[in-house]
mmCIF file of C-alpha atoms in Angstrom:
data_model
loop_
_atom_site.group_PDB
_atom_site.id
_atom_site.type_symbol
_atom_site.label_atom_id
_atom_site.label_comp_id
_atom_site.label_asym_id
_atom_site.label_seq_id
_atom_site.Cartn_x
_atom_site.Cartn_y
_atom_site.Cartn_z
ATOM 1 C CA MET J 787 -29.339 11.718 7.680
ATOM 2 C CA ALA J 788 -28.931 8.447 5.800
ATOM 3 C CA LYS J 789 -26.820 5.501 6.871
ATOM 4 C CA ILE J 790 -24.765 4.224 3.932
ATOM 5 C CA LEU J 791 -22.950 0.895 3.804
ATOM 6 C CA PHE J 792 -19.725 0.821 1.790
ATOM 7 C CA VAL J 793 -18.971 -2.785 0.844
ATOM 8 C CA MET J 794 -15.276 -3.040 0.014
ATOM 9 C CA THR J 795 -12.701 -5.598 -1.008
ATOM 10 C CA ALA J 796 -10.458 -7.238 1.567
ATOM 11 C CA SER J 797 -8.073 -8.480 -1.102
ATOM 12 C CA ARG J 798 -4.612 -7.078 -1.687
ATOM 13 C CA HIS J 799 -4.132 -8.865 -5.016
ATOM 14 C CA TRP J 800 -5.871 -10.095 -8.153
ATOM 15 C CA THR J 801 -4.878 -13.567 -9.336
ATOM 16 C CA LEU J 802 -4.156 -13.411 -13.064
ATOM 17 C CA ALA J 803 -4.649 -16.221 -15.569
ATOM 18 C CA ASP J 804 -1.083 -17.468 -15.156
ATOM 19 C CA GLY J 805 -1.383 -17.560 -11.353
ATOM 20 C CA THR J 806 0.546 -14.319 -10.823
ATOM 21 C CA LYS J 807 -0.764 -12.254 -7.919
ATOM 22 C CA HIS J 808 -1.136 -8.692 -9.206
ATOM 23 C CA PRO J 809 -0.924 -6.194 -6.287
ATOM 24 C CA THR J 810 -4.123 -4.192 -5.930
ATOM 25 C CA GLY J 811 -6.910 -3.346 -3.447
ATOM 26 C CA PHE J 812 -9.512 -0.598 -3.706
ATOM 27 C CA TRP J 813 -9.075 2.418 -6.000
ATOM 28 C CA ALA J 814 -8.592 5.564 -3.904
ATOM 29 C CA GLU J 815 -10.749 8.001 -5.904
ATOM 30 C CA GLU J 816 -13.640 5.540 -6.086
ATOM 31 C CA PHE J 817 -13.744 5.460 -2.307
ATOM 32 C CA ALA J 818 -12.708 9.009 -1.463
ATOM 33 C CA ALA J 819 -14.907 11.051 -3.812
ATOM 34 C CA PRO J 820 -18.196 9.398 -2.737
ATOM 35 C CA TYR J 821 -17.131 9.159 0.900
ATOM 36 C CA GLN J 822 -16.339 12.857 1.111
ATOM 37 C CA ALA J 823 -19.546 13.790 -0.714
ATOM 38 C CA PHE J 824 -21.722 11.681 1.591
ATOM 39 C CA VAL J 825 -20.049 12.872 4.797
ATOM 40 C CA ALA J 826 -20.199 16.505 3.669
ATOM 41 C CA ALA J 827 -23.960 16.052 3.135
ATOM 42 C CA GLY J 828 -24.323 14.840 6.730
ATOM 43 C CA HIS J 829 -24.706 11.128 6.055
ATOM 44 C CA GLU J 830 -23.118 8.314 8.069
ATOM 45 C CA VAL J 831 -20.824 5.842 6.322
ATOM 46 C CA VAL J 832 -20.057 2.339 7.597
ATOM 47 C CA VAL J 833 -17.477 0.151 5.835
ATOM 48 C CA ALA J 834 -17.890 -3.633 5.613
ATOM 49 C CA THR J 835 -15.424 -6.135 4.151
ATOM 50 C CA PRO J 836 -15.178 -9.925 4.022
ATOM 51 C CA GLY J 837 -13.989 -10.928 7.475
ATOM 52 C CA GLY J 838 -13.866 -7.335 8.685
ATOM 53 C CA VAL J 839 -10.355 -6.991 7.241
ATOM 54 C CA ALA J 840 -9.146 -3.406 6.859
ATOM 55 C CA PRO J 841 -9.185 -2.670 3.111
ATOM 56 C CA ALA J 842 -5.905 -1.930 1.361
ATOM 57 C CA VAL J 843 -5.612 0.921 -1.118
ATOM 58 C CA ASP J 844 -4.133 0.176 -4.532
ATOM 59 C CA GLN J 845 -0.873 2.117 -4.403
ATOM 60 C CA VAL J 846 -1.123 3.003 -8.091
ATOM 61 C CA SER J 847 -4.278 4.969 -7.281
ATOM 62 C CA LEU J 848 -2.231 7.232 -4.991
ATOM 63 C CA SER J 849 0.359 8.075 -7.644
ATOM 64 C CA PRO J 850 0.772 11.555 -9.159
ATOM 65 C CA ASP J 851 0.088 10.113 -12.627
ATOM 66 C CA VAL J 852 -3.562 9.387 -11.848
ATOM 67 C CA ASN J 853 -4.141 12.328 -9.514
ATOM 68 C CA GLY J 854 -3.086 15.260 -11.675
ATOM 69 C CA GLY J 855 0.336 15.674 -10.100
ATOM 70 C CA GLU J 856 2.041 15.670 -6.716
ATOM 71 C CA ASP J 857 -0.482 17.957 -5.005
ATOM 72 C CA GLY J 858 -3.374 15.787 -6.106
ATOM 73 C CA ALA J 859 -1.580 12.654 -4.966
ATOM 74 C CA ARG J 860 -0.956 14.139 -1.528
ATOM 75 C CA ALA J 861 -4.594 15.204 -1.242
ATOM 76 C CA MET J 862 -5.828 11.752 -2.222
ATOM 77 C CA ALA J 863 -3.533 10.013 0.258
ATOM 78 C CA ALA J 864 -4.723 12.383 2.986
ATOM 79 C CA ALA J 865 -8.375 11.708 2.105
ATOM 80 C CA VAL J 866 -7.856 7.965 2.446
ATOM 81 C CA GLU J 867 -5.853 8.234 5.631
ATOM 82 C CA SER J 868 -8.350 10.557 7.348
ATOM 83 C CA ALA J 869 -11.433 8.424 6.610
ATOM 84 C CA ALA J 870 -12.158 6.906 10.019
ATOM 85 C CA ALA J 871 -14.721 4.406 8.707
ATOM 86 C CA LEU J 872 -12.122 2.879 6.427
ATOM 87 C CA HIS J 873 -9.910 1.854 9.337
ATOM 88 C CA SER J 874 -12.600 0.130 11.420
ATOM 89 C CA PRO J 875 -14.627 -2.057 9.043
ATOM 90 C CA ILE J 876 -17.295 -4.492 10.179
ATOM 91 C CA PRO J 877 -17.502 -8.116 8.962
ATOM 92 C CA LEU J 878 -19.652 -8.374 5.859
ATOM 93 C CA GLY J 879 -21.140 -11.677 7.018
ATOM 94 C CA GLY J 880 -22.900 -10.021 9.939
ATOM 95 C CA VAL J 881 -24.407 -7.108 8.008
ATOM 96 C CA ASP J 882 -28.134 -6.472 8.469
ATOM 97 C CA SER J 883 -29.095 -4.733 5.240
ATOM 98 C CA ALA J 884 -32.280 -3.413 6.851
ATOM 99 C CA ALA J 885 -30.129 -1.101 8.991
ATOM 100 C CA TYR J 886 -28.926 0.904 5.969
ATOM 101 C CA ASP J 887 -30.572 3.337 3.584
ATOM 102 C CA ALA J 888 -28.111 2.748 0.755
ATOM 103 C CA VAL J 889 -25.314 0.417 -0.307
ATOM 104 C CA PHE J 890 -22.241 1.503 -2.270
ATOM 105 C CA TYR J 891 -19.403 -0.504 -3.833
ATOM 106 C CA PRO J 892 -16.086 1.168 -4.737
ATOM 107 C CA GLY J 893 -13.901 -0.590 -7.302
ATOM 108 C CA GLY J 894 -10.253 -1.329 -7.890
ATOM 109 C CA HIS J 895 -9.172 -4.756 -9.069
ATOM 110 C CA GLY J 896 -9.620 -6.151 -5.545
ATOM 111 C CA PRO J 897 -13.360 -6.902 -5.982
ATOM 112 C CA MET J 898 -12.460 -9.074 -8.993
ATOM 113 C CA GLU J 899 -10.656 -11.368 -6.519
ATOM 114 C CA ASP J 900 -13.107 -11.624 -3.616
ATOM 115 C CA LEU J 901 -16.452 -9.832 -4.065
ATOM 116 C CA SER J 902 -16.950 -11.492 -7.457
ATOM 117 C CA GLY J 903 -17.738 -14.715 -5.597
ATOM 118 C CA ASP J 904 -18.814 -13.537 -2.145
ATOM 119 C CA ALA J 905 -22.188 -14.902 -1.007
ATOM 120 C CA ASP J 906 -22.527 -12.409 1.869
ATOM 121 C CA SER J 907 -22.056 -9.510 -0.510
ATOM 122 C CA ALA J 908 -24.563 -11.023 -2.938
ATOM 123 C CA ARG J 909 -27.111 -11.334 -0.119
ATOM 124 C CA VAL J 910 -26.709 -7.678 0.828
ATOM 125 C CA LEU J 911 -27.087 -6.555 -2.781
ATOM 126 C CA VAL J 912 -30.184 -8.648 -3.468
ATOM 127 C CA GLU J 913 -31.831 -7.619 -0.186
ATOM 128 C CA ALA J 914 -31.139 -3.933 -0.881
ATOM 129 C CA LEU J 915 -32.478 -4.190 -4.421
ATOM 130 C CA LYS J 916 -35.643 -6.017 -3.370
ATOM 131 C CA ALA J 917 -36.254 -3.491 -0.579
ATOM 132 C CA GLY J 918 -36.066 -0.622 -3.055
ATOM 133 C CA LYS J 919 -32.996 0.888 -1.429
ATOM 134 C CA THR J 920 -30.462 3.038 -3.251
ATOM 135 C CA VAL J 921 -27.666 0.845 -4.658
ATOM 136 C CA GLY J 922 -24.473 2.206 -6.210
ATOM 137 C CA LEU J 923 -21.459 0.453 -7.731
ATOM 138 C CA VAL J 924 -18.507 1.870 -9.637
ATOM 139 C CA CYS J 925 -15.869 0.449 -11.980
ATOM 140 C CA HIS J 926 -14.704 -3.059 -10.948
ATOM 141 C CA GLY J 927 -17.068 -2.874 -7.986
ATOM 142 C CA LEU J 928 -19.691 -4.260 -10.357
ATOM 143 C CA ALA J 929 -17.946 -7.633 -10.081
ATOM 144 C CA ALA J 930 -20.065 -7.984 -6.933
ATOM 145 C CA LEU J 931 -23.139 -8.452 -9.128
ATOM 146 C CA LEU J 932 -21.844 -11.780 -10.446
ATOM 147 C CA PRO J 933 -22.650 -13.983 -7.416
ATOM 148 C CA THR J 934 -26.249 -12.693 -7.312
ATOM 149 C CA GLN J 935 -26.983 -15.370 -9.914
ATOM 150 C CA GLY J 936 -29.238 -17.995 -8.323
ATOM 151 C CA PRO J 937 -29.297 -21.790 -8.746
ATOM 152 C CA ASP J 938 -31.572 -21.370 -11.752
ATOM 153 C CA GLY J 939 -28.968 -19.182 -13.442
ATOM 154 C CA SER J 940 -30.940 -15.956 -13.160
ATOM 155 C CA SER J 941 -30.086 -12.766 -11.293
ATOM 156 C CA PRO J 942 -32.519 -10.148 -9.936
ATOM 157 C CA PHE J 943 -30.270 -7.586 -11.631
ATOM 158 C CA ALA J 944 -30.908 -9.085 -15.082
ATOM 159 C CA GLY J 945 -32.519 -6.537 -17.365
ATOM 160 C CA TYR J 946 -31.170 -3.531 -15.468
ATOM 161 C CA ARG J 947 -29.133 -0.989 -17.420
ATOM 162 C CA VAL J 948 -25.599 -0.711 -16.033
ATOM 163 C CA THR J 949 -22.122 0.436 -16.845
ATOM 164 C CA GLY J 950 -18.785 -0.613 -15.369
ATOM 165 C CA PHE J 951 -15.114 -0.863 -16.273
ATOM 166 C CA SER J 952 -15.045 -1.590 -19.992
ATOM 167 C CA LYS J 953 -13.111 -4.153 -21.973
ATOM 168 C CA ALA J 954 -11.464 -1.290 -23.870
ATOM 169 C CA GLU J 955 -10.259 0.236 -20.613
ATOM 170 C CA GLU J 956 -8.972 -3.118 -19.344
ATOM 171 C CA GLU J 957 -7.057 -3.492 -22.604
ATOM 172 C CA GLN J 958 -5.541 -0.062 -22.078
ATOM 173 C CA THR J 959 -4.362 -1.008 -18.581
ATOM 174 C CA GLY J 960 -2.358 -3.797 -20.223
ATOM 175 C CA LEU J 961 -3.954 -6.410 -17.967
ATOM 176 C CA ALA J 962 -6.616 -7.732 -20.364
ATOM 177 C CA PRO J 963 -4.390 -10.398 -22.015
ATOM 178 C CA ARG J 964 -3.464 -11.739 -18.572
ATOM 179 C CA ALA J 965 -6.899 -11.456 -16.964
ATOM 180 C CA PRO J 966 -8.716 -14.657 -16.012
ATOM 181 C CA TRP J 967 -11.918 -12.951 -17.202
ATOM 182 C CA ILE J 968 -13.169 -9.572 -18.378
ATOM 183 C CA LEU J 969 -15.787 -7.752 -16.306
ATOM 184 C CA GLN J 970 -17.783 -6.393 -19.254
ATOM 185 C CA GLU J 971 -18.151 -9.880 -20.724
ATOM 186 C CA ARG J 972 -19.266 -11.417 -17.415
ATOM 187 C CA LEU J 973 -21.801 -8.654 -16.821
ATOM 188 C CA THR J 974 -23.289 -9.164 -20.263
ATOM 189 C CA ALA J 975 -23.517 -12.911 -19.598
ATOM 190 C CA LEU J 976 -25.320 -12.159 -16.317
ATOM 191 C CA GLY J 977 -28.141 -10.585 -18.300
ATOM 192 C CA VAL J 978 -27.707 -6.919 -17.451
ATOM 193 C CA ARG J 979 -27.935 -4.317 -20.216
ATOM 194 C CA TYR J 980 -24.344 -3.077 -20.260
ATOM 195 C CA SER J 981 -23.218 0.171 -21.921
ATOM 196 C CA ALA J 982 -19.925 2.025 -21.941
ATOM 197 C CA GLY J 983 -18.901 5.586 -22.647
ATOM 198 C CA GLU J 984 -15.529 6.723 -23.916
ATOM 199 C CA PRO J 985 -12.591 5.130 -22.094
ATOM 200 C CA TRP J 986 -11.656 7.005 -18.898
ATOM 201 C CA ALA J 987 -14.405 9.630 -19.337
ATOM 202 C CA PRO J 988 -17.192 10.003 -16.751
ATOM 203 C CA HIS J 989 -20.182 7.774 -17.536
ATOM 204 C CA VAL J 990 -23.034 7.103 -15.110
ATOM 205 C CA VAL J 991 -26.125 4.964 -15.710
ATOM 206 C CA THR J 992 -29.227 5.046 -13.497
ATOM 207 C CA ASP J 993 -32.007 2.469 -13.781
ATOM 208 C CA ARG J 994 -34.652 2.618 -11.067
ATOM 209 C CA THR J 995 -32.800 2.392 -7.727
ATOM 210 C CA LEU J 996 -29.575 1.063 -9.277
ATOM 211 C CA HIS J 997 -26.811 3.577 -10.032
ATOM 212 C CA THR J 998 -23.520 2.588 -11.685
ATOM 213 C CA GLY J 999 -20.357 4.360 -12.826
ATOM 214 C CA GLN J 1000 -17.894 3.188 -15.444
ATOM 215 C CA ASN J 1001 -14.484 4.158 -14.096
ATOM 216 C CA PRO J 1002 -12.620 6.279 -11.529
ATOM 217 C CA ALA J 1003 -13.552 9.495 -13.343
ATOM 218 C CA SER J 1004 -17.225 8.600 -12.820
ATOM 219 C CA SER J 1005 -16.957 8.478 -9.020
ATOM 220 C CA ALA J 1006 -17.932 12.080 -8.206
ATOM 221 C CA ALA J 1007 -20.780 12.152 -10.739
ATOM 222 C CA LEU J 1008 -22.086 8.845 -9.398
ATOM 223 C CA ALA J 1009 -21.964 10.171 -5.829
ATOM 224 C CA ALA J 1010 -24.007 13.185 -6.951
ATOM 225 C CA GLU J 1011 -26.668 10.887 -8.414
ATOM 226 C CA LEU J 1012 -26.775 8.835 -5.225
ATOM 227 C CA LEU J 1013 -27.189 11.989 -3.118
ATOM 228 C CA LYS J 1014 -30.123 13.035 -5.313
ATOM 229 C CA ALA J 1015 -31.709 9.608 -4.854
ATOM 230 C CA LEU J 1016 -31.296 9.868 -1.084
ATOM 231 C CA GLY J 1017 -33.052 13.227 -1.116
#
């Protein structure tokens, strides 16, 4: 049995370029699909957030429109509600990365607000990478790679092949013109080798111990890759 750390946003909004606070949080499918897969395989999941704040789900991610109808929406809401680890997070600042076999970052726009500049999160990621542990990030969760850049401007993730929420997808959400920055552009500037598949279609990239997924539809496929890596 592996012990897997889910690092999640504590933010309930994303501050747009004009100062507007766009309501958000974590994206339900990006948490629920991997969580259910890991638990079903017998693994233990621990959730950590900045300050140990209980993460808030983006309400849009519970809507019938993104869950294939009313039945899907009810199932997703039930999956989030029944996940015990989600309701008792530990403070990210006190995390000992050596205690975990893998680290996973769900997305949603929330990580763009807090994890994109969180030093504790960056420490956990860099320690996990250097220790050769399994690391997974999906969608906007890849914003957590940005603060891994050191004083010299380099990141240990530079040169790794990754995917993440694309500029085309952000444009299709309607938020791109109001965004303070675009994730794809920041990742490219960080020095990773970014690639994207078709908007909203599953797309997973694995490079050594680093596993990334482009969007919500990639969550289940990414979880499958992580389970393979964990053996």
